[in-house]
């Protein structure tokens, strides 16, 4: 899923945990809490300064949280998309750029988690499935082939990949190849 060096969950061990977001995902709450710290960290400030040396449009942001807020504005879609493009291209080799794209995609992640909750044992399991696929898509996004509508493309790719996996698992359960737990049934033939 998302590397532990990105999550830094231990930093939040002393905080009071909520029961989860409105969909009940403690995992998504932890990512939001982690982002609140990370976006204002020294590491993030240095990265944003480094990125802004190459990309002038990034110079207007004081921290990564401002950048994420801007990307998610509905009245500046083209400008937000251009910034997201710069980040997703960096995400191939820069883990913090990938984590910033993930933060930009949190509203979509939450929607997809709700959409696929029915197919998983818990909200956290649904969140983990969506996050794993989206993280992989962010890290391997085809920048040259798809240079526009970045958020929509990542969201669509994630929905399709998670949906295909869910369909495949449902068919396998129906055929008796997978048990209710998602583990293969001994002696079953696909």
Short mmCIF file of C-alpha atoms in Angstrom, two decimals, residues 57-58 60-61 63-88 100-107 150-152 154:
data_model
loop_
_atom_site.label_atom_id
_atom_site.label_comp_id
_atom_site.label_asym_id
_atom_site.label_seq_id
_atom_site.Cartn_x
_atom_site.Cartn_y
_atom_site.Cartn_z
CA UNK A 57 3.44 28.09 -10.60
CA UNK A 58 4.41 26.34 -7.35
CA UNK A 60 2.81 30.99 -4.78
CA UNK A 61 2.25 28.33 -2.09
CA UNK A 63 3.09 24.97 2.21
CA UNK A 64 1.72 21.79 0.68
CA UNK A 65 -1.65 22.16 2.36
CA UNK A 66 -2.21 25.44 0.46
CA UNK A 67 -1.26 23.63 -2.74
CA UNK A 68 -3.75 20.80 -2.10
CA UNK A 69 -6.50 23.29 -1.25
CA UNK A 70 -5.81 25.16 -4.49
CA UNK A 71 -5.82 21.99 -6.62
CA UNK A 72 -9.23 21.05 -5.17
CA UNK A 73 -10.82 24.45 -5.93
CA UNK A 74 -13.70 24.20 -8.38
CA UNK A 75 -13.26 27.73 -9.77
CA UNK A 76 -9.65 27.18 -10.94
CA UNK A 77 -9.82 23.74 -12.58
CA UNK A 78 -7.30 24.37 -15.37
CA UNK A 79 -4.69 25.87 -13.03
CA UNK A 80 -5.22 23.09 -10.49
CA UNK A 81 -4.89 20.47 -13.21
CA UNK A 82 -1.59 22.01 -14.38
CA UNK A 83 -0.20 21.82 -10.84
CA UNK A 84 -1.45 18.27 -10.40
CA UNK A 85 0.24 17.36 -13.69
CA UNK A 86 3.58 18.70 -12.42
CA UNK A 87 3.22 16.68 -9.22
CA UNK A 88 2.10 13.43 -10.81
CA UNK A 100 0.85 15.18 -2.21
CA UNK A 101 -1.12 13.87 -5.20
CA UNK A 102 -2.74 11.34 -2.85
CA UNK A 103 -3.74 14.21 -0.55
CA UNK A 104 -5.25 16.03 -3.54
CA UNK A 105 -7.21 12.87 -4.35
CA UNK A 106 -8.66 12.32 -0.83
CA UNK A 107 -12.19 13.47 -1.76
CA UNK A 150 -5.26 14.27 -14.12
CA UNK A 151 -7.60 13.86 -11.13
CA UNK A 152 -10.42 12.54 -13.30
CA UNK A 154 -6.61 8.78 -11.75
#
